[in-house]
Structures are given as C-alpha cells and as structure tokens.
Amino acid sequence: MAVPPEIIERIRKLRDEINYHNYRYYVLDSPVISDEEYDALMQELKELEEKYPETVTPDSPTERVGAPPSKKFRTVSHEVPMLSLDDAFSPEEIREFDERVKKLLGTDKEIEYTLEPKMDGLAVELVYERGLFMLGSTRGDGYNGEDVTNNLRTIPSIPLRLLSMHQPVPELLEARGEVYMEKNAFHRLNQERKKQGLPAFANPRNAAAGSLRQLDPKVTASRPLNIFCYGIGRVKGHNFKSQWDILHTLKKWGLRVNPLIKKVRGIEKAIKYHERLADIRPRLDYEIDGMVIKVNDIEFQERLGTKARSPRWAIAYKFEAAQSITRIVNIILSVGRTGAVTPVAIMEPVRVGGVTIRRATLHNEDEIRKKDIRIGDWVIVRRAGDVIPEVVRPLKERRTGREKPFVMPRYCPVCGSPLVKKQGEAIYRCPNPDCFPRLAKKIAHFVSKPAMDIEGLGPKVVEQLITAGIIREVPDLYNIRKDDLLSLEGFAEKSAQNLIDAIERSKRTTLPRFLFALGIRHVGEVTAQVIAKHFRSLDKLMNASVAELEAIPGIGPEVAASIHEWFGDKKNIRLIQRLFEAGITIEPMESEKALPLEGKSFVFTGGLKGMKRSDAKRIVMSLGGEVQSTVGRNTDFVVVGENPGSKLRKARELGIRIIGEKEFMEMAKEGH
Ligand code: IVH
C-alpha cells in the first residue's frame, strides 16, 4: 500500500520542525516552544513512522538510538590530520607566539585573532555529505581514529541533517569539535554509578571519553553528552575566509558553537580575555582548560602552515592546574639541620599551579605507608597553599606490579651514621652533630664570595636547599632549576632567576678560586693563590708530588701533605670530574706581566674604612700581588688602617713602606 502523499508531506514537515527546534534549543539556546509541545511533535512523528515504516530515513530525529551494539570500532582515517596545539602558560609565551606570527608573516601590524574556550573533552570529526550526517570518528592519534558514528548519533545536539535555511549546505563538510559532559551531569552519573556499585569516573573528560567509546549505542544514549564545534577538515562546495567565518557558518548549519568565542585585534586583548575566561571558568557548567588563540585570516593560516603535530597559527593558552598527575621515579633522602632525615619524591616534571614540580617531601616513613606511595607510582600532586608541592595520593588503578615499596634506609645518606628513631616519633634522625652543619658549611664555603662567588646564595639559602632535598652534594648546585627555587620560601620569579643566572655565571672561574672552593684542609685563599700561580694548571697540580709541593715558597710540609692527600682520594677526583661535567671552566692564568701588583707583597693591619679586609686581600691577589699575614723582610707594603697593631711597629723597624687605605686604593685603581 502506497503512503498517502499528505502523510509523506506531514512527516517531512514534522522532521523539519523538530530539526529547527533542536537548533533553537541546542545551538541558539533560545527555544521557542515548550518541552511538551516538542514532545508532542516527536510523538506524532514516531506514530506516523511506526504506521508507515517505509518512510523512516536514517536522518529522522527518531533514529538516534537503535543501531545494534558493535563488536569493535572500525578505523577511520582523517584525510586532513587532526592536529594538536602547542601549549603556553604565561603572557610572555603568548607575546612570543604573536611575535613569531608577525615575523613569519613579515608584518608589524596587529594580528586579528579568534579566541575560543579550550574545551576539556575529546575531539571528534563529523562528516556530512550533502547535509546528511554520514560518519563520526574520534581523533585517535590524529591520523586514524575510531568510527563512533552510532554513538555520536545519540547525542541530541549533533544534527543528523544540517540546516539549510540560512546558508546552502555544502557537498561535503568535515566538522570538528569537542564532545564533553557537563559538570552537573557528570556528578549525577557518578552518584548513580556509586549506587550501582560501579567505579566512579575520575573527571568529566574521562566520563565523556568512556561514554563515547561504548560498544552499545544505548549506553551512550543514556549518558548526557554534548558537543561544541570549532573547526573543519575537508570541505567541498564552500569557501571560508576566516576562522570567525567558520565558527559562524557552522552555527548557521545547526552545529553547536561555544557562545564565548571572541574576535580581537592585537595580542594584548587576547591576554585580557584569557583573564576573563579564567574568572568565569568556575561558573561554567562544563570544564575548560584554557583558551585557544587562532590567527583569524585563513590566508594567513595557510602562509604560516603547520609543524609536525601542531599549526603555527594557533596556540593553547592554558590555565594553571592546581593539581596534576605524574610519576614517582625515585624516593631519596634529605637531611635537615636538626638531623631529621626526610624522604623526598623525585618525579617526572609536571606543571602545577604555575611552576614545574620535580620533587615533593613525603614527610616520613609512616606517611608513605599510610598513603601507600611506591616508587614507580602514578600520583596526584598539588601545590598546597600554592607553594609547597604535595603528593596527594597514588593512582592505584594504574599500577603494573613493577612499583617498589619504599624502605627507609638505616644509615644517614650524608655521613653514613646509623639513623635513630625515638619511640612514638615518626621521624628518623642522624645522630651525628657534624652531619648537616658540615655539609651546609662545605657547600656554603664552595659558593662563597672568594670561592665560586655565587651571588645570592648565602648560608641560609644553602640550608633551605639541603633541607628541601634539592642539593646533597656540591655538584647538585649546577642542577638547580628555577622551579626548584620557586618552591622555596622567600623566592619569587625575579630572585629565582637572579640566582639561576648567578650560578650560571659562576661556572667560569679562575684556578685560585676553584682551588680555594674545594675546601682542601690548610688551603686558604692565599695558599690557593700561591699554588695556582706555581702550577698554572689543575692537571699539573693534581700530579704534583709532596716534594714538589714543599719546594714552593710559603708551602710547608703540613700543607703539602694535605694537598697531596686530597688529590690522592678517588672521591675527590670524581667530584672534580662532576664539576667539569656540570660545565665549570677554569680560565687560563693571566700572563705575569699583565698583573700590576705582580711580585709585590702586602700586609694589612688595623681596620679599613672603605672595604672589608677580605675584599682588600682579594684585590691584591687579583692584581697578582701576594698577601702575607706577618711582616717580614720580603714584605713590600704594609697597609695601615685604624688602630693598627704590632705589625706597624715591626714594619717601621724593618723600614718597610707604610701606606694608608687611600694610597692603597690608588694603587688598586691604577692596577685596574
Ligand atoms: S583547534 C589545528 N579549538 O584541544 C587546531 N581545539 O590540543 C587543532 N580543543 O585535539 C584543534 N577546544 O581536542 C581547537 N576551540 C578549540 C578546542 C580544541 C578544545 C582540543 C581538541 C584538540 C586539542 C588540541
């Protein structure tokens, strides 16, 4: 029996109306009929289709659910790869992006950008042929995804047929967008699952991904999914001028586009809008993790082109996460100034709250046991109070069985003393009173002004660094990163950068400084100067015999033995190697003639007004002179300050030239 033409016409009319109301509801967010009226239209359509099954077409609004479960998803290749985006976190990085864009385009005019919330869901591609939804797939690896057409069909906001009332539909449209689950729907779903004894989803993103990859479309249909479209793949039969044009045209065709999109000229306006999005983010009913900035003009986009995995014309300006996931690669011990030995998690670097985190204190053995943290675990980390990194909990579901429980060592990692633990206390301590202070002193000496001269790294900071487990040996100094410092109290962006720069600068040093820094017993500033001048190279000094050392004027048997012994210890040789590996270079000794105070010896007595005694000594040495502690016949100058001591009398007795501070400064200046 043929279907009466008026029925065919009515069915067509009903479908058009329902599609239009879907568009009003999902895309424009301004329905013009009540839910009851809408349901009545659907009901009428369903009844007619039941009566005349031959009228049912795949794009009918009644046909969202109904496909049988599949065994496996077919692979779909993306003709135009679905690229990812480079990340940026700071206005500086965004300005750099803008600079790159301008440079590549050869312009200094302000660029027009589209700004879009970066949805935190999963990317899909919807293929429409002559307006009909034919194929839908996940992003997969960007080149090949999975055919999830039947699942996507169940998402009410995805049109099964494009709307043609504002704009003719193209022959082919590959629309791209992000499928997501609203926060409320996510919480409701999780509550439901808990009641049913099912595991909860960790976040809306996982819930959306899990729902879309269901083999049975009925399950997907029961999950409250939604979509925002933001781009295109292949298109035939339509030309777009700009990203803004794409977004608006997709919307006219009935595809859902985020209402918070914006078009601006100039990067500063983009940075402002990012702040605004960050502000309203908590009030949105879906998750966004940043803002995507895209060069608006398609011709510009084409000229900029793409890199291997991401376009040069777009960037994701991410929000800082307060909490992230990473893996614990090791648990080491740090020794604090009270001798407390604390386990510290060493993690794969991860960004949390604006800095990259690599380590976090685990407090003590009991805490590790309580949280059941193992080496190799994936963990959630956060910055407590926005400063101190903290391991919240391990993700036990990600365990492979290769994770290793942490065992508290019985000996101090610095001095090797057996550790002790008081009853009722959770903390192990190193009982050796020399342990921490010795290490702290050794490192503080190494970085001090007459040694490696790392500005801004005083004894207090050294202690902080040791306590935080950032340094445990001298060479660790050269692995300090800015983010390590930012996790310490008292450091801000600028001070952290200054210290990093100072550490970097200190890598170029001189032989006397380096020798003094090593902290060899009996080798003070003056002795370091003397032996450096004598050997002129570290290699020669390292190979010197005791006899050779003793033969140097001013070096006695005790000093010679100490130096020889120090360089005879493999541990020390390894230390030197590591320092060189870290990038330390020793400037060649300057030629003798170049130094104005060469061969002149000085003795200081009394207090200087304009500088510290130690600075004055350094000036003499840096100009090739020698500083003596006692006045002898070979002393050339005695520099006299306030309240001079017996040295002045001795100098007079021996007829040695006596100069004041002012005169000394003149000599120093001439030297410079
Ligand atoms: S554009 C070539 N726009 O972010 C441009 N992506 O890291 C590629 N995403 O896989 C994507 N919101 O899942 C674009 N407004 C938006 C987006 C967006 C979310 C996701 C998408 C993509 C990933 C790129």
XYZ file of C-alpha atoms and ligand atoms in Angstrom:
696
model
C 0.000 0.000 0.000
C 1.480 3.320 -1.062
C 1.926 6.004 1.594
C -0.553 8.806 1.032
C 1.242 11.962 -0.183
C -0.220 14.116 2.598
C 1.357 11.728 5.133
C 4.714 11.989 3.407
C 4.353 15.738 3.464
C 3.368 15.768 7.157
C 6.336 13.572 8.080
C 8.688 15.884 6.192
C 7.191 18.894 7.904
C 7.473 17.291 11.342
C 11.137 16.435 10.806
C 11.937 19.951 9.606
C 10.180 21.435 12.584
C 11.875 19.154 15.061
C 15.267 19.905 13.489
C 14.546 23.599 13.709
C 13.547 23.357 17.371
C 16.670 21.314 18.096
C 18.639 24.156 16.573
C 16.799 26.751 18.658
C 17.351 24.695 21.772
C 20.904 23.362 21.413
C 22.621 25.869 19.158
C 20.880 29.152 19.849
C 19.975 28.269 23.406
C 16.609 30.009 22.897
C 13.758 27.569 22.393
C 10.503 28.943 21.013
C 8.249 26.097 22.099
C 7.721 24.318 25.402
C 9.083 20.853 26.145
C 5.540 19.488 25.982
C 4.976 20.943 22.539
C 8.279 19.486 21.383
C 7.440 16.062 22.820
C 4.089 16.169 21.063
C 5.808 16.731 17.700
C 8.165 13.821 18.350
C 5.298 11.612 19.419
C 3.316 12.354 16.293
C 6.346 11.611 14.111
C 7.039 8.337 15.910
C 3.467 7.166 15.456
C 3.423 8.000 11.766
C 6.764 6.253 11.216
C 5.517 3.189 13.072
C 2.464 3.083 10.883
C 4.452 3.676 7.697
C 7.853 2.099 8.352
C 8.929 2.623 4.741
C 9.089 6.365 5.430
C 11.846 6.018 8.026
C 15.147 7.567 6.900
C 18.463 7.471 8.777
C 18.375 11.224 9.383
C 14.960 11.147 11.010
C 15.087 12.640 14.523
C 13.561 9.412 15.799
C 16.575 7.467 14.646
C 19.202 8.486 17.160
C 19.324 5.233 19.057
C 18.641 1.913 17.514
C 21.843 0.689 15.950
C 22.826 -2.683 17.394
C 25.929 -2.938 19.596
C 29.147 -3.325 17.628
C 31.948 -5.766 18.382
C 34.730 -3.383 17.642
C 35.148 0.096 16.226
C 36.278 0.380 12.629
C 39.330 2.541 11.979
C 38.700 5.788 10.160
C 41.493 7.786 8.623
C 41.434 11.566 8.796
C 42.228 12.956 5.371
C 43.229 16.230 6.952
C 45.117 15.207 10.108
C 43.571 16.301 13.395
C 46.453 18.268 14.824
C 47.113 19.185 18.401
C 48.080 22.567 19.776
C 51.227 23.911 21.370
C 50.708 24.891 24.988
C 51.573 28.185 26.625
C 51.075 29.247 30.212
C 52.166 32.843 30.546
C 51.523 36.197 28.849
C 55.215 36.217 27.879
C 54.863 32.959 25.968
C 51.748 34.316 24.270
C 53.540 37.518 23.263
C 56.345 35.396 21.843
C 53.770 33.476 19.810
C 52.424 36.782 18.466
C 55.974 37.934 17.624
C 56.616 34.688 15.716
C 53.376 35.068 13.792
C 54.193 38.648 12.819
C 57.731 37.775 11.852
C 56.680 34.849 9.678
C 54.025 36.985 8.010
C 56.508 39.837 7.603
C 54.266 42.414 9.231
C 54.333 44.589 12.297
C 50.613 45.321 12.134
C 48.411 43.930 14.875
C 47.040 40.483 14.017
C 43.369 39.567 14.233
C 42.777 36.522 16.411
C 39.772 34.406 17.281
C 39.609 33.325 20.879
C 37.796 30.171 21.907
C 37.438 28.408 25.225
C 39.516 25.239 25.129
C 37.065 22.514 25.936
C 38.326 19.662 28.063
C 36.651 16.744 26.382
C 37.588 14.654 23.407
C 37.921 15.695 19.799
C 35.671 14.177 17.147
C 35.062 14.603 13.451
C 31.571 14.670 11.974
C 31.276 14.027 8.244
C 28.253 15.498 6.472
C 27.590 14.611 2.851
C 25.072 16.891 1.200
C 23.949 17.846 4.665
C 23.486 14.305 5.983
C 25.465 13.005 8.944
C 27.301 10.023 7.482
C 30.304 9.274 9.645
C 31.636 10.292 13.006
C 35.011 9.395 14.461
C 37.326 10.047 17.360
C 40.603 11.897 16.903
C 42.689 8.834 17.731
C 46.320 9.620 17.013
C 45.317 12.468 14.730
C 45.658 10.372 11.571
C 43.460 7.396 12.408
C 40.530 7.372 14.775
C 37.623 5.077 15.540
C 34.255 5.004 13.855
C 31.821 6.004 16.596
C 29.045 7.166 14.243
C 26.278 5.289 16.012
C 27.297 6.677 19.370
C 27.574 10.233 18.097
C 24.118 9.948 16.592
C 22.708 9.556 20.102
C 23.998 12.990 21.149
C 20.923 15.195 20.810
C 22.872 18.344 19.945
C 24.555 16.750 16.932
C 22.272 17.368 13.934
C 21.617 14.327 11.788
C 20.924 16.745 8.950
C 22.451 20.192 8.542
C 20.152 23.155 8.486
C 19.912 24.905 5.133
C 17.592 27.762 5.974
C 20.368 30.373 6.414
C 23.044 29.018 4.157
C 23.047 26.295 1.473
C 24.710 23.145 2.781
C 28.000 22.107 1.169
C 28.550 18.913 -0.762
C 30.986 17.740 1.891
C 31.704 19.055 5.357
C 34.022 17.544 7.910
C 33.206 19.430 11.089
C 35.389 19.094 14.154
C 34.542 19.647 17.737
C 34.842 18.542 21.299
C 32.432 16.115 22.912
C 32.074 16.734 26.619
C 29.933 16.043 29.638
C 28.517 18.868 31.733
C 29.778 19.018 35.319
C 26.312 18.508 36.835
C 25.555 15.580 34.596
C 28.922 14.109 35.489
C 28.205 14.284 39.228
C 24.765 12.778 38.777
C 26.196 9.974 36.664
C 28.838 9.223 39.294
C 26.283 9.165 42.104
C 24.225 6.767 40.058
C 27.237 4.559 39.447
C 28.148 4.551 43.139
C 24.643 3.343 43.983
C 25.089 0.554 41.493
C 28.482 -0.328 42.926
C 30.286 0.772 39.765
C 33.581 2.672 39.835
C 33.217 6.436 39.534
C 34.766 8.376 36.658
C 37.740 10.492 37.680
C 36.591 13.603 35.797
C 34.071 14.761 33.190
C 36.618 14.246 30.420
C 37.078 10.568 31.260
C 33.344 10.150 31.617
C 32.779 11.640 28.158
C 35.519 9.510 26.590
C 34.270 6.366 28.285
C 30.713 7.073 27.212
C 31.600 7.702 23.596
C 33.598 4.522 23.336
C 30.744 2.264 24.410
C 30.095 -0.609 22.061
C 26.374 -0.357 22.688
C 24.903 2.972 21.500
C 22.086 2.550 24.023
C 24.603 3.038 26.819
C 25.996 6.141 25.118
C 22.453 7.435 24.683
C 21.925 7.185 28.424
C 24.930 9.385 29.084
C 24.407 13.148 28.960
C 26.906 14.154 26.271
C 27.164 17.405 24.411
C 29.356 18.990 21.743
C 30.922 22.297 20.754
C 32.300 22.558 17.216
C 35.392 24.648 16.499
C 36.887 23.688 13.165
C 36.828 21.874 9.874
C 38.649 19.178 7.958
C 37.814 18.740 4.278
C 35.104 20.903 2.776
C 33.666 20.783 -0.737
C 31.295 23.367 -2.068
C 32.030 26.192 0.324
C 34.894 28.592 0.913
C 35.742 30.089 4.254
C 37.551 33.396 4.661
C 38.389 33.206 8.315
C 38.115 31.163 11.499
C 35.369 33.560 12.602
C 33.550 32.796 9.353
C 33.941 29.045 10.011
C 32.506 29.314 13.513
C 29.530 31.363 12.391
C 28.800 29.249 9.346
C 28.945 26.015 11.378
C 26.420 27.597 13.678
C 24.129 28.516 10.776
C 24.246 24.901 9.655
C 22.933 23.868 13.045
C 26.189 22.800 14.679
C 26.765 23.894 18.246
C 29.440 26.562 18.731
C 30.580 27.913 22.093
C 28.916 31.285 22.740
C 32.072 32.575 24.490
C 34.056 32.836 21.236
C 35.519 36.266 20.566
C 37.397 38.100 17.856
C 40.104 40.637 18.759
C 42.855 42.598 17.074
C 46.171 42.588 18.937
C 47.593 40.054 21.375
C 47.089 42.204 24.475
C 43.331 41.962 24.056
C 43.685 38.186 23.811
C 45.642 38.141 27.078
C 42.896 40.231 28.714
C 40.202 37.852 27.514
C 42.112 34.885 28.921
C 41.932 36.570 32.331
C 38.212 36.994 31.910
C 37.714 33.368 30.945
C 39.774 32.303 33.965
C 37.400 34.405 36.080
C 34.194 32.914 34.788
C 35.622 29.402 34.459
C 34.368 28.167 37.865
C 30.846 29.275 36.988
C 30.677 27.459 33.652
C 28.806 24.175 33.659
C 31.482 22.497 31.563
C 35.240 22.136 32.022
C 37.645 24.289 30.068
C 41.405 24.076 30.490
C 42.436 27.199 28.633
C 41.780 29.434 25.683
C 42.683 28.653 22.087
C 44.093 31.591 20.133
C 43.851 31.243 16.348
C 45.047 33.595 13.620
C 41.701 34.571 12.113
C 42.565 35.023 8.441
C 42.649 31.689 6.541
C 45.125 33.075 4.036
C 47.471 33.948 6.920
C 46.910 30.476 8.385
C 47.971 28.922 5.104
C 51.070 31.094 4.889
C 52.044 30.177 8.448
C 51.459 26.467 7.836
C 51.907 23.676 10.341
C 54.714 21.871 12.104
C 54.727 18.096 12.518
C 51.905 17.934 15.047
C 50.596 21.439 15.522
C 49.769 24.518 13.473
C 51.931 27.647 13.649
C 48.793 29.779 13.527
C 47.240 28.653 16.786
C 48.225 28.142 20.385
C 46.523 26.859 23.530
C 46.856 29.393 26.343
C 46.276 27.029 29.233
C 45.117 27.780 32.739
C 47.381 26.718 35.536
C 46.189 23.478 37.083
C 46.202 23.417 40.869
C 46.625 19.666 40.709
C 48.225 17.321 38.179
C 49.277 13.745 37.585
C 52.844 12.491 37.296
C 55.032 9.517 38.152
C 57.420 8.995 41.049
C 60.730 7.879 39.611
C 62.601 7.653 42.883
C 62.443 8.399 46.576
C 65.605 9.955 48.006
C 66.508 11.199 51.461
C 67.288 14.716 52.535
C 68.987 15.621 55.785
C 67.713 18.661 57.648
C 69.510 20.926 60.063
C 68.103 19.093 63.081
C 69.344 15.843 61.620
C 65.835 14.826 60.506
C 66.122 12.509 57.532
C 63.162 13.051 55.220
C 62.108 11.002 52.201
C 61.612 13.147 49.113
C 59.747 12.003 45.989
C 61.584 12.646 42.732
C 59.003 12.890 39.970
C 58.745 13.285 36.257
C 58.487 17.063 35.805
C 54.907 18.269 35.808
C 53.279 21.678 35.844
C 51.210 22.525 38.865
C 49.971 25.963 39.791
C 52.362 27.787 37.539
C 55.628 26.003 38.197
C 57.186 22.753 37.142
C 57.456 20.346 40.032
C 60.121 17.664 40.238
C 60.202 16.851 43.932
C 57.934 16.803 46.936
C 58.584 15.940 50.534
C 56.896 12.754 51.699
C 57.448 13.738 55.354
C 58.251 10.341 56.865
C 58.034 6.593 56.509
C 54.644 6.336 58.251
C 53.110 8.877 55.914
C 54.387 6.936 52.883
C 52.950 3.761 54.291
C 49.629 5.398 55.122
C 49.225 6.813 51.621
C 50.715 3.622 50.165
C 53.083 5.508 47.875
C 55.525 3.369 45.904
C 58.428 4.110 43.595
C 57.038 3.984 40.044
C 53.536 5.021 41.110
C 51.422 7.495 39.167
C 50.355 10.094 41.679
C 48.221 13.184 42.005
C 50.326 16.163 43.060
C 49.219 19.597 44.128
C 50.761 22.748 45.486
C 49.451 23.083 48.988
C 48.769 26.689 49.832
C 50.066 27.314 46.333
C 53.657 26.858 47.439
C 54.801 23.523 48.765
C 54.333 20.602 46.388
C 52.476 17.701 47.897
C 51.738 14.165 46.785
C 48.010 13.700 47.360
C 47.600 10.006 46.579
C 48.766 7.282 44.221
C 46.579 6.142 41.334
C 46.439 2.514 42.311
C 44.400 1.622 39.239
C 47.421 2.468 37.092
C 49.765 0.049 38.849
C 51.549 -2.501 36.719
C 53.031 -4.572 39.534
C 56.509 -3.220 38.936
C 56.168 -0.486 41.583
C 58.554 -0.789 44.518
C 57.559 -0.077 48.119
C 59.896 2.358 49.851
C 62.164 1.016 52.544
C 63.668 3.520 54.944
C 67.453 3.116 54.897
C 69.148 2.587 58.213
C 72.095 4.885 57.584
C 72.428 8.605 57.022
C 72.808 9.335 53.299
C 75.297 12.124 54.029
C 77.622 10.842 56.754
C 76.712 7.154 56.975
C 75.884 7.192 60.707
C 73.208 4.705 61.795
C 69.876 6.559 61.998
C 67.882 6.688 65.198
C 64.161 6.987 65.802
C 62.690 7.975 69.148
C 59.787 5.958 70.386
C 56.478 7.482 69.414
C 58.093 9.670 66.758
C 57.747 9.153 63.052
C 60.992 10.828 62.113
C 64.391 9.227 61.748
C 67.343 11.370 62.682
C 71.036 11.361 62.004
C 72.656 11.484 65.461
C 75.957 12.902 64.156
C 76.062 16.552 65.249
C 78.566 17.326 62.488
C 76.495 15.920 59.671
C 74.150 18.639 58.440
C 76.217 21.628 59.552
C 79.300 20.142 57.962
C 77.564 19.610 54.664
C 75.972 23.065 54.849
C 79.326 24.649 55.657
C 81.089 22.779 52.881
C 78.577 23.953 50.310
C 78.377 27.486 51.723
C 82.172 27.679 51.505
C 82.137 26.461 47.920
C 79.701 29.174 46.809
C 81.133 31.987 48.947
C 82.480 35.202 47.506
C 86.218 34.362 47.487
C 85.418 30.882 46.126
C 82.913 30.318 43.306
C 81.253 33.633 44.133
C 77.594 32.726 43.586
C 75.751 35.892 44.475
C 72.506 35.448 46.376
C 73.440 32.009 47.685
C 74.168 32.648 51.323
C 74.318 30.050 54.109
C 70.580 30.361 54.770
C 69.604 29.516 51.227
C 72.136 26.674 51.187
C 70.398 25.227 54.246
C 66.998 25.623 52.622
C 68.242 23.814 49.528
C 69.651 20.915 51.531
C 66.551 20.604 53.690
C 64.299 20.548 50.633
C 66.442 17.752 49.197
C 67.408 19.873 46.206
C 71.134 19.607 46.864
C 73.033 16.974 48.743
C 76.444 17.352 47.193
C 78.355 20.258 45.737
C 77.769 19.364 42.049
C 73.995 19.344 42.653
C 74.276 23.130 42.727
C 74.518 23.106 38.976
C 71.282 21.147 38.555
C 69.178 23.635 40.471
C 66.291 24.890 38.372
C 64.219 27.970 38.710
C 61.160 25.935 39.607
C 63.061 24.282 42.466
C 63.697 27.727 43.889
C 60.129 28.867 43.383
C 59.045 26.075 45.673
C 61.163 27.545 48.499
C 60.053 30.185 50.913
C 61.339 33.645 50.088
C 61.799 33.130 46.381
C 59.846 34.877 43.672
C 60.199 34.845 39.930
C 62.882 37.530 39.828
C 65.020 36.407 42.768
C 64.903 32.826 41.464
C 66.028 33.932 38.024
C 68.805 36.068 39.524
C 70.178 33.115 41.426
C 69.991 30.849 38.387
C 71.909 33.499 36.429
C 74.475 33.828 39.201
C 75.022 30.070 39.256
C 75.463 30.091 35.514
C 77.948 32.993 35.672
C 79.965 31.279 38.381
C 80.757 28.387 36.067
C 83.534 30.475 34.515
C 86.071 30.731 37.242
C 89.786 31.045 37.923
C 92.181 28.428 39.205
C 92.805 30.104 42.607
C 89.084 30.464 43.246
C 88.413 26.891 42.239
C 91.208 25.524 44.449
C 90.012 27.537 47.394
C 86.400 26.423 46.778
C 87.344 22.743 47.012
C 87.853 23.192 50.730
C 91.150 21.326 50.982
C 92.470 21.442 54.535
C 95.046 24.226 55.018
C 94.338 25.694 51.582
C 93.021 29.173 52.238
C 92.734 32.000 49.767
C 96.407 32.877 49.933
C 97.718 29.335 49.611
C 95.327 28.688 46.708
C 96.778 31.747 45.019
C 100.339 30.597 45.597
C 99.891 27.079 44.303
C 97.782 28.228 41.354
C 100.490 30.660 40.357
C 103.105 27.986 40.674
C 101.423 25.198 38.711
C 99.248 27.350 36.437
C 97.079 24.339 35.625
C 94.945 21.985 37.661
C 96.368 18.978 35.862
C 99.932 19.783 36.894
C 98.872 20.355 40.480
C 96.945 17.098 40.594
C 100.030 15.192 39.562
C 102.477 17.014 41.818
C 104.480 15.045 44.382
C 104.756 16.094 48.034
C 108.331 17.137 47.400
C 107.346 19.356 44.529
C 104.677 20.978 46.665
C 107.015 21.514 49.574
C 109.503 23.212 47.329
C 107.083 26.089 46.694
C 107.950 29.125 48.836
C 105.332 29.590 51.520
C 104.108 25.980 51.429
C 105.115 23.990 54.464
C 105.216 20.185 54.876
C 101.806 20.023 56.518
C 100.102 21.946 53.732
C 101.917 19.948 51.057
C 100.839 16.661 52.616
C 97.247 17.808 52.905
C 97.064 18.838 49.235
C 98.712 15.633 48.076
C 96.412 13.519 50.148
C 93.318 15.345 48.895
C 94.134 14.773 45.256
C 95.004 11.160 46.025
C 91.428 10.417 47.047
C 89.300 8.979 44.238
C 86.171 10.554 45.696
C 87.697 13.976 45.238
C 88.780 13.279 41.680
C 85.235 12.188 40.922
C 83.989 15.435 42.473
C 86.217 17.469 40.176
C 85.062 15.444 37.191
C 81.449 16.043 38.059
C 82.053 19.750 38.405
C 83.611 19.882 34.973
C 80.751 17.824 33.593
C 78.404 20.391 35.095
C 80.065 22.996 32.902
C 82.694 24.597 35.105
C 85.564 26.056 33.134
C 88.779 27.473 34.512
C 90.162 30.500 32.784
C 93.793 30.193 31.814
C 96.062 32.066 34.230
C 96.851 35.543 33.014
C 100.357 36.237 31.869
C 102.736 37.534 34.507
C 103.403 40.944 33.017
C 99.748 41.832 32.730
C 99.421 41.988 36.509
C 100.356 45.338 38.083
C 101.000 44.091 41.624
C 102.910 41.024 40.483
C 105.729 40.201 42.846
C 104.566 42.722 45.446
C 103.640 41.523 48.881
C 101.232 43.224 51.279
C 100.436 43.019 54.943
C 97.291 44.587 56.379
C 96.988 45.947 59.870
C 94.143 47.824 61.544
C 90.586 48.277 60.390
C 89.841 49.586 56.909
C 87.087 52.126 56.464
C 86.004 51.730 52.881
C 86.085 47.953 52.485
C 86.372 44.697 54.294
C 89.798 43.243 54.929
C 88.831 40.203 52.859
C 87.899 42.393 49.874
C 91.185 44.250 50.104
C 93.093 40.977 50.115
C 91.181 39.804 47.072
C 92.052 42.975 45.200
C 95.735 42.426 45.869
C 95.577 38.842 44.720
C 93.530 39.581 41.649
C 96.225 42.053 40.607
C 98.922 39.475 41.012
C 100.131 40.571 44.423
C 100.623 38.438 47.466
C 99.074 38.899 50.902
C 101.153 37.945 53.913
C 99.957 37.530 57.445
C 103.136 38.670 59.123
C 105.592 41.422 58.316
C 108.944 40.119 57.136
C 111.951 41.422 55.252
C 110.338 40.440 51.976
C 107.171 42.449 52.677
C 106.818 45.342 50.234
C 103.888 47.281 51.696
C 102.146 47.439 54.991
C 98.632 48.868 54.634
C 97.637 50.636 57.823
C 94.028 51.152 58.882
C 92.526 52.349 62.176
C 94.047 51.104 65.423
C 96.946 49.250 63.837
C 98.639 46.535 65.845
C 102.206 45.435 66.384
C 102.683 44.887 62.672
C 103.052 48.619 62.183
C 105.930 48.738 64.694
C 107.599 45.800 63.023
C 107.258 47.478 59.620
C 108.928 50.615 60.974
C 111.703 48.541 62.458
C 112.376 46.845 59.174
C 111.955 50.043 57.183
C 109.146 48.700 55.066
C 106.989 51.088 53.094
C 103.857 52.009 55.016
C 100.761 53.180 53.145
C 97.251 54.227 54.186
C 93.951 52.995 52.883
C 93.659 55.869 50.409
C 97.027 55.229 48.888
C 96.271 51.535 48.679
C 93.063 52.298 46.783
C 95.004 54.479 44.348
C 97.357 51.590 43.656
C 94.423 49.268 43.180
C 92.751 51.685 40.781
C 95.869 52.128 38.726
C 96.047 48.411 38.564
C 92.553 48.168 37.083
S 41.667 23.540 17.431
C 44.700 22.739 14.441
N 39.942 24.547 19.112
O 42.470 20.671 22.031
C 43.795 23.050 15.554
N 40.990 22.502 19.707
O 45.482 20.300 21.650
C 43.548 21.887 16.438
N 40.273 21.571 21.829
O 42.602 17.902 19.917
C 42.496 21.996 17.415
N 38.836 23.145 22.323
O 40.597 18.169 21.460
C 40.784 23.537 18.863
N 38.384 25.551 20.485
C 39.211 24.548 20.239
C 39.394 23.463 21.138
C 40.294 22.467 20.825
C 39.391 22.006 22.708
C 41.107 20.348 21.985
C 40.951 19.370 20.865
C 42.306 19.203 20.260
C 43.196 19.684 21.361
C 44.451 20.284 20.770
